[in-house]
Amino acid sequence: MVPNSSRQANTVKAATLLGLFKQNQDGVTAVEFGLVAAPFLAFVLGIMAIGLQFFTINTLDQAVEKASRKIRTGQAQRANMTLGDFKNLVCESGGSYLQRDCNNIYIHVQNSGDWSDITPTACATNGQMTTQANTTGAVSDSAGGGSQVVLVTVCYDWTMPLKLPYLQYILMRPADGVPLVSGGSLIQSVATFRSENF
C-alpha cells in the first residue's frame, strides 16, 4: 500500500505543479518575443535589402541618363571621349556609391540610322559578364554622329550581396537564368535616344 499512496502523492504533486505552471504568467513576454523575433528580424532585414537594391538600381539609372546626355548632345563626340572616359563619367555621375565599384561596370554603346536596326547587347551569357569591346575606342565610333539612334547599355555586376548574406536570396538573375560566376547580382540600365543634329 505504501507504493500506491506514494504514487498518489506524486500524481497530486505533478497536478499541482502543472496547475501552478498554467497559472504562472511570468516570462510570457519573453517567450512571445522569442517566437516573433526571428520572423520580425528577417522581415526588417528583407525590407532593408530590397531598399538597398532599389537604391542601387535608381542610382545606376540616374547615372546612365546623366552621362548619356553627353552623347545625345554631341559633347562626348566633340571632346573625343573614349569608352573608358564614358564609363568613368557614368561612375562619377553615380556618386561615390558607384565609383568604389566601377570595375564591375560594363558599357556597350551602339548606333544605327533606324530604330528597328538596333539590337541590344546581352549583359551576361552563361554566367559571364559581356565585356565591352574596347575601352580606348572613341565614343564617336560607337555612338556615331548627329541624328543617329543610339543605344547605351550599362551592365553592373553588383557584388554587395556577397558581403551581406541575406541579400543573396533576392538576387536579380540574368535573362538566361544562369547565376553570375562572381556570385553577384546583375543590374542593367539602358538609355535609347536619337542624338541631336550636331
PDB file of C-alpha atoms in Angstrom:
ATOM      1  CA  MET A   1       0.000   0.000   0.000  1.00  0.00           C
ATOM      2  CA  VAL A   2       2.799   2.308   0.600  1.00  0.00           C
ATOM      3  CA  PRO A   3       3.719   2.435  -3.073  1.00  0.00           C
ATOM      4  CA  ASN A   4       0.131   3.385  -4.055  1.00  0.00           C
ATOM      5  CA  SER A   5      -0.043   6.267  -1.630  1.00  0.00           C
ATOM      6  CA  SER A   6       3.366   7.375  -2.841  1.00  0.00           C
ATOM      7  CA  ARG A   7       2.116   7.308  -6.428  1.00  0.00           C
ATOM      8  CA  GLN A   8      -0.969   9.245  -5.473  1.00  0.00           C
ATOM      9  CA  ALA A   9       1.147  11.815  -3.689  1.00  0.00           C
ATOM     10  CA  ASN A  10       3.396  12.144  -6.753  1.00  0.00           C
ATOM     11  CA  THR A  11       0.350  12.470  -9.014  1.00  0.00           C
ATOM     12  CA  VAL A  12      -1.093  15.177  -6.776  1.00  0.00           C
ATOM     13  CA  LYS A  13       2.250  16.984  -6.730  1.00  0.00           C
ATOM     14  CA  ALA A  14       2.516  16.761 -10.527  1.00  0.00           C
ATOM     15  CA  ALA A  15      -1.048  18.021 -10.967  1.00  0.00           C
ATOM     16  CA  THR A  16      -0.376  20.837  -8.531  1.00  0.00           C
ATOM     17  CA  LEU A  17       2.833  21.818 -10.338  1.00  0.00           C
ATOM     18  CA  LEU A  18       1.075  21.653 -13.706  1.00  0.00           C
ATOM     19  CA  GLY A  19      -1.712  23.848 -12.389  1.00  0.00           C
ATOM     20  CA  LEU A  20       0.791  26.331 -10.997  1.00  0.00           C
ATOM     21  CA  PHE A  21       2.652  26.306 -14.328  1.00  0.00           C
ATOM     22  CA  LYS A  22      -0.562  27.077 -16.215  1.00  0.00           C
ATOM     23  CA  GLN A  23      -1.442  29.900 -13.843  1.00  0.00           C
ATOM     24  CA  ASN A  24       2.028  31.439 -13.806  1.00  0.00           C
ATOM     25  CA  GLN A  25       2.295  34.437 -16.172  1.00  0.00           C
ATOM     26  CA  ASP A  26       5.976  35.238 -15.523  1.00  0.00           C
ATOM     27  CA  GLY A  27       8.102  35.123 -18.689  1.00  0.00           C
ATOM     28  CA  VAL A  28       5.212  35.093 -21.170  1.00  0.00           C
ATOM     29  CA  THR A  29       6.520  38.212 -22.864  1.00  0.00           C
ATOM     30  CA  ALA A  30       9.977  36.700 -23.270  1.00  0.00           C
ATOM     31  CA  VAL A  31       8.529  33.535 -24.782  1.00  0.00           C
ATOM     32  CA  GLU A  32       6.295  35.503 -27.158  1.00  0.00           C
ATOM     33  CA  PHE A  33       9.221  37.696 -28.216  1.00  0.00           C
ATOM     34  CA  GLY A  34      11.327  34.594 -28.780  1.00  0.00           C
ATOM     35  CA  LEU A  35       8.668  33.242 -31.130  1.00  0.00           C
ATOM     36  CA  VAL A  36       8.228  36.523 -33.010  1.00  0.00           C
ATOM     37  CA  ALA A  37      11.826  37.867 -33.032  1.00  0.00           C
ATOM     38  CA  ALA A  38      13.280  35.722 -35.821  1.00  0.00           C
ATOM     39  CA  PRO A  39      10.488  36.341 -38.369  1.00  0.00           C
ATOM     40  CA  PHE A  40      10.406  40.035 -37.424  1.00  0.00           C
ATOM     41  CA  LEU A  41      14.159  40.468 -37.927  1.00  0.00           C
ATOM     42  CA  ALA A  42      14.015  38.542 -41.217  1.00  0.00           C
ATOM     43  CA  PHE A  43      11.212  40.835 -42.366  1.00  0.00           C
ATOM     44  CA  VAL A  44      13.070  44.024 -41.373  1.00  0.00           C
ATOM     45  CA  LEU A  45      16.348  42.876 -42.959  1.00  0.00           C
ATOM     46  CA  GLY A  46      14.457  41.852 -46.104  1.00  0.00           C
ATOM     47  CA  ILE A  47      12.914  45.314 -46.401  1.00  0.00           C
ATOM     48  CA  MET A  48      16.344  46.901 -45.927  1.00  0.00           C
ATOM     49  CA  ALA A  49      17.864  44.601 -48.574  1.00  0.00           C
ATOM     50  CA  ILE A  50      15.156  45.372 -51.109  1.00  0.00           C
ATOM     51  CA  GLY A  51      15.532  49.088 -50.358  1.00  0.00           C
ATOM     52  CA  LEU A  52      19.286  48.876 -50.932  1.00  0.00           C
ATOM     53  CA  GLN A  53      18.730  47.062 -54.211  1.00  0.00           C
ATOM     54  CA  PHE A  54      16.207  49.655 -55.422  1.00  0.00           C
ATOM     55  CA  PHE A  55      18.596  52.427 -54.363  1.00  0.00           C
ATOM     56  CA  THR A  56      21.354  50.822 -56.460  1.00  0.00           C
ATOM     57  CA  ILE A  57      19.054  50.422 -59.473  1.00  0.00           C
ATOM     58  CA  ASN A  58      17.892  54.041 -59.224  1.00  0.00           C
ATOM     59  CA  THR A  59      21.448  55.338 -58.788  1.00  0.00           C
ATOM     60  CA  LEU A  60      22.602  53.462 -61.896  1.00  0.00           C
ATOM     61  CA  ASP A  61      19.598  54.643 -63.933  1.00  0.00           C
ATOM     62  CA  GLN A  62      20.224  58.274 -63.000  1.00  0.00           C
ATOM     63  CA  ALA A  63      23.950  57.971 -63.747  1.00  0.00           C
ATOM     64  CA  VAL A  64      23.329  56.420 -67.172  1.00  0.00           C
ATOM     65  CA  GLU A  65      20.771  59.065 -68.079  1.00  0.00           C
ATOM     66  CA  LYS A  66      23.051  61.909 -66.994  1.00  0.00           C
ATOM     67  CA  ALA A  67      26.139  60.522 -68.774  1.00  0.00           C
ATOM     68  CA  SER A  68      24.198  59.590 -71.933  1.00  0.00           C
ATOM     69  CA  ARG A  69      23.132  63.188 -72.300  1.00  0.00           C
ATOM     70  CA  LYS A  70      26.735  63.966 -73.307  1.00  0.00           C
ATOM     71  CA  ILE A  71      26.372  61.554 -76.248  1.00  0.00           C
ATOM     72  CA  ARG A  72      22.906  62.808 -77.145  1.00  0.00           C
ATOM     73  CA  THR A  73      24.070  66.409 -77.408  1.00  0.00           C
ATOM     74  CA  GLY A  74      27.356  65.511 -79.130  1.00  0.00           C
ATOM     75  CA  GLN A  75      29.557  66.777 -76.290  1.00  0.00           C
ATOM     76  CA  ALA A  76      31.211  63.361 -75.878  1.00  0.00           C
ATOM     77  CA  GLN A  77      31.939  63.079 -79.589  1.00  0.00           C
ATOM     78  CA  ARG A  78      33.335  66.626 -79.887  1.00  0.00           C
ATOM     79  CA  ALA A  79      35.559  66.071 -76.825  1.00  0.00           C
ATOM     80  CA  ASN A  80      36.969  62.853 -78.386  1.00  0.00           C
ATOM     81  CA  MET A  81      35.838  60.949 -75.299  1.00  0.00           C
ATOM     82  CA  THR A  82      36.812  57.258 -75.200  1.00  0.00           C
ATOM     83  CA  LEU A  83      34.519  54.489 -73.962  1.00  0.00           C
ATOM     84  CA  GLY A  84      36.742  54.305 -70.865  1.00  0.00           C
ATOM     85  CA  ASP A  85      36.149  58.016 -70.273  1.00  0.00           C
ATOM     86  CA  PHE A  86      32.418  57.480 -70.727  1.00  0.00           C
ATOM     87  CA  LYS A  87      32.485  54.618 -68.207  1.00  0.00           C
ATOM     88  CA  ASN A  88      34.243  56.913 -65.711  1.00  0.00           C
ATOM     89  CA  LEU A  89      31.597  59.561 -66.409  1.00  0.00           C
ATOM     90  CA  VAL A  90      28.853  57.040 -65.567  1.00  0.00           C
ATOM     91  CA  CYS A  91      30.662  56.144 -62.339  1.00  0.00           C
ATOM     92  CA  GLU A  92      31.160  59.806 -61.397  1.00  0.00           C
ATOM     93  CA  SER A  93      27.514  60.566 -62.163  1.00  0.00           C
ATOM     94  CA  GLY A  94      26.528  57.816 -59.735  1.00  0.00           C
ATOM     95  CA  GLY A  95      28.495  59.427 -56.930  1.00  0.00           C
ATOM     96  CA  SER A  96      30.781  57.622 -54.526  1.00  0.00           C
ATOM     97  CA  TYR A  97      28.366  54.681 -54.392  1.00  0.00           C
ATOM     98  CA  LEU A  98      29.223  53.630 -57.970  1.00  0.00           C
ATOM     99  CA  GLN A  99      32.775  54.997 -58.029  1.00  0.00           C
ATOM    100  CA  ARG A 100      34.023  52.481 -55.482  1.00  0.00           C
ATOM    101  CA  ASP A 101      32.794  49.583 -57.636  1.00  0.00           C
ATOM    102  CA  CYS A 102      33.492  50.956 -61.128  1.00  0.00           C
ATOM    103  CA  ASN A 103      35.487  47.860 -62.177  1.00  0.00           C
ATOM    104  CA  ASN A 104      32.231  45.874 -62.195  1.00  0.00           C
ATOM    105  CA  ILE A 105      30.502  48.197 -64.661  1.00  0.00           C
ATOM    106  CA  TYR A 106      30.475  47.357 -68.362  1.00  0.00           C
ATOM    107  CA  ILE A 107      29.429  49.787 -71.105  1.00  0.00           C
ATOM    108  CA  HIS A 108      28.008  48.930 -74.538  1.00  0.00           C
ATOM    109  CA  VAL A 109      27.251  51.758 -76.988  1.00  0.00           C
ATOM    110  CA  GLN A 110      25.662  51.112 -80.393  1.00  0.00           C
ATOM    111  CA  ASN A 111      24.210  53.278 -83.120  1.00  0.00           C
ATOM    112  CA  SER A 112      22.049  52.902 -86.186  1.00  0.00           C
ATOM    113  CA  GLY A 113      20.204  55.073 -88.638  1.00  0.00           C
ATOM    114  CA  ASP A 114      16.872  53.423 -87.786  1.00  0.00           C
ATOM    115  CA  TRP A 115      15.198  52.203 -84.591  1.00  0.00           C
ATOM    116  CA  SER A 116      14.492  48.734 -85.982  1.00  0.00           C
ATOM    117  CA  ASP A 117      18.131  48.080 -86.880  1.00  0.00           C
ATOM    118  CA  ILE A 118      19.497  48.280 -83.363  1.00  0.00           C
ATOM    119  CA  THR A 119      19.892  45.077 -81.331  1.00  0.00           C
ATOM    120  CA  PRO A 120      20.591  45.196 -77.580  1.00  0.00           C
ATOM    121  CA  THR A 121      23.727  43.522 -76.256  1.00  0.00           C
ATOM    122  CA  ALA A 122      23.165  40.861 -73.601  1.00  0.00           C
ATOM    123  CA  CYS A 123      24.821  41.812 -70.322  1.00  0.00           C
ATOM    124  CA  ALA A 124      25.703  38.236 -69.432  1.00  0.00           C
ATOM    125  CA  THR A 125      25.901  34.896 -71.174  1.00  0.00           C
ATOM    126  CA  ASN A 126      26.269  31.607 -69.302  1.00  0.00           C
ATOM    127  CA  GLY A 127      27.068  33.457 -66.079  1.00  0.00           C
ATOM    128  CA  GLN A 128      29.868  35.563 -67.592  1.00  0.00           C
ATOM    129  CA  MET A 129      29.553  39.321 -67.987  1.00  0.00           C
ATOM    130  CA  THR A 130      29.790  40.520 -71.589  1.00  0.00           C
ATOM    131  CA  THR A 131      32.829  42.766 -71.600  1.00  0.00           C
ATOM    132  CA  GLN A 132      32.894  45.996 -73.534  1.00  0.00           C
ATOM    133  CA  ALA A 133      34.682  45.817 -76.845  1.00  0.00           C
ATOM    134  CA  ASN A 134      37.365  48.456 -76.445  1.00  0.00           C
ATOM    135  CA  THR A 135      37.741  50.993 -73.659  1.00  0.00           C
ATOM    136  CA  THR A 136      40.259  53.025 -75.662  1.00  0.00           C
ATOM    137  CA  GLY A 137      37.963  53.345 -78.684  1.00  0.00           C
ATOM    138  CA  ALA A 138      36.310  56.689 -79.297  1.00  0.00           C
ATOM    139  CA  VAL A 139      32.685  57.182 -78.293  1.00  0.00           C
ATOM    140  CA  SER A 140      32.078  58.631 -81.760  1.00  0.00           C
ATOM    141  CA  ASP A 141      32.969  55.238 -83.295  1.00  0.00           C
ATOM    142  CA  SER A 142      30.211  53.544 -81.276  1.00  0.00           C
ATOM    143  CA  ALA A 143      27.668  56.352 -80.994  1.00  0.00           C
ATOM    144  CA  GLY A 144      28.054  57.764 -84.486  1.00  0.00           C
ATOM    145  CA  GLY A 145      27.367  61.343 -85.478  1.00  0.00           C
ATOM    146  CA  GLY A 146      24.301  63.533 -85.287  1.00  0.00           C
ATOM    147  CA  SER A 147      20.736  62.290 -85.790  1.00  0.00           C
ATOM    148  CA  GLN A 148      21.681  58.668 -85.067  1.00  0.00           C
ATOM    149  CA  VAL A 149      19.663  56.210 -82.987  1.00  0.00           C
ATOM    150  CA  VAL A 150      21.911  55.344 -80.042  1.00  0.00           C
ATOM    151  CA  LEU A 151      21.545  52.529 -77.518  1.00  0.00           C
ATOM    152  CA  VAL A 152      23.641  52.810 -74.362  1.00  0.00           C
ATOM    153  CA  THR A 153      23.563  49.651 -72.241  1.00  0.00           C
ATOM    154  CA  VAL A 154      25.258  49.662 -68.842  1.00  0.00           C
ATOM    155  CA  CYS A 155      25.678  46.339 -67.044  1.00  0.00           C
ATOM    156  CA  TYR A 156      26.597  46.256 -63.362  1.00  0.00           C
ATOM    157  CA  ASP A 157      27.820  43.142 -61.574  1.00  0.00           C
ATOM    158  CA  TRP A 158      26.585  44.204 -58.125  1.00  0.00           C
ATOM    159  CA  THR A 159      28.697  42.318 -55.585  1.00  0.00           C
ATOM    160  CA  MET A 160      27.122  43.755 -52.420  1.00  0.00           C
ATOM    161  CA  PRO A 161      25.097  40.529 -51.877  1.00  0.00           C
ATOM    162  CA  LEU A 162      28.380  38.703 -51.282  1.00  0.00           C
ATOM    163  CA  LYS A 163      29.040  40.934 -48.267  1.00  0.00           C
ATOM    164  CA  LEU A 164      25.518  40.727 -46.838  1.00  0.00           C
ATOM    165  CA  PRO A 165      24.328  37.114 -46.928  1.00  0.00           C
ATOM    166  CA  TYR A 166      20.604  37.826 -46.638  1.00  0.00           C
ATOM    167  CA  LEU A 167      20.791  39.779 -49.925  1.00  0.00           C
ATOM    168  CA  GLN A 168      21.656  36.596 -51.810  1.00  0.00           C
ATOM    169  CA  TYR A 169      18.037  35.472 -51.621  1.00  0.00           C
ATOM    170  CA  ILE A 170      16.770  38.377 -53.714  1.00  0.00           C
ATOM    171  CA  LEU A 171      19.396  38.331 -56.445  1.00  0.00           C
ATOM    172  CA  MET A 172      18.405  39.540 -59.865  1.00  0.00           C
ATOM    173  CA  ARG A 173      19.430  36.866 -62.345  1.00  0.00           C
ATOM    174  CA  PRO A 174      20.414  37.439 -65.991  1.00  0.00           C
ATOM    175  CA  ALA A 175      17.779  36.778 -68.647  1.00  0.00           C
ATOM    176  CA  ASP A 176      19.162  33.301 -69.372  1.00  0.00           C
ATOM    177  CA  GLY A 177      18.598  32.378 -65.710  1.00  0.00           C
ATOM    178  CA  VAL A 178      22.222  31.361 -65.107  1.00  0.00           C
ATOM    179  CA  PRO A 179      23.691  32.991 -61.961  1.00  0.00           C
ATOM    180  CA  LEU A 180      26.758  35.157 -62.435  1.00  0.00           C
ATOM    181  CA  VAL A 181      30.067  33.411 -61.818  1.00  0.00           C
ATOM    182  CA  SER A 182      31.062  36.218 -59.448  1.00  0.00           C
ATOM    183  CA  GLY A 183      28.058  35.428 -57.250  1.00  0.00           C
ATOM    184  CA  GLY A 184      26.812  38.991 -57.649  1.00  0.00           C
ATOM    185  CA  SER A 185      23.528  40.313 -58.926  1.00  0.00           C
ATOM    186  CA  LEU A 186      23.061  41.672 -62.453  1.00  0.00           C
ATOM    187  CA  ILE A 187      21.707  45.200 -62.661  1.00  0.00           C
ATOM    188  CA  GLN A 188      21.197  46.707 -66.104  1.00  0.00           C
ATOM    189  CA  SER A 189      20.313  50.198 -67.208  1.00  0.00           C
ATOM    190  CA  VAL A 190      19.576  51.320 -70.759  1.00  0.00           C
ATOM    191  CA  ALA A 191      19.249  54.690 -72.466  1.00  0.00           C
ATOM    192  CA  THR A 192      17.888  54.828 -76.013  1.00  0.00           C
ATOM    193  CA  PHE A 193      17.578  58.056 -77.945  1.00  0.00           C
ATOM    194  CA  ARG A 194      18.149  59.796 -81.259  1.00  0.00           C
ATOM    195  CA  SER A 195      21.132  62.092 -80.952  1.00  0.00           C
ATOM    196  CA  GLU A 196      20.728  65.743 -81.762  1.00  0.00           C
ATOM    197  CA  ASN A 197      21.775  67.063 -85.149  1.00  0.00           C
ATOM    198  CA  PHE A 198      25.132  68.459 -84.044  1.00  0.00           C
TER     199      PHE A 198
END
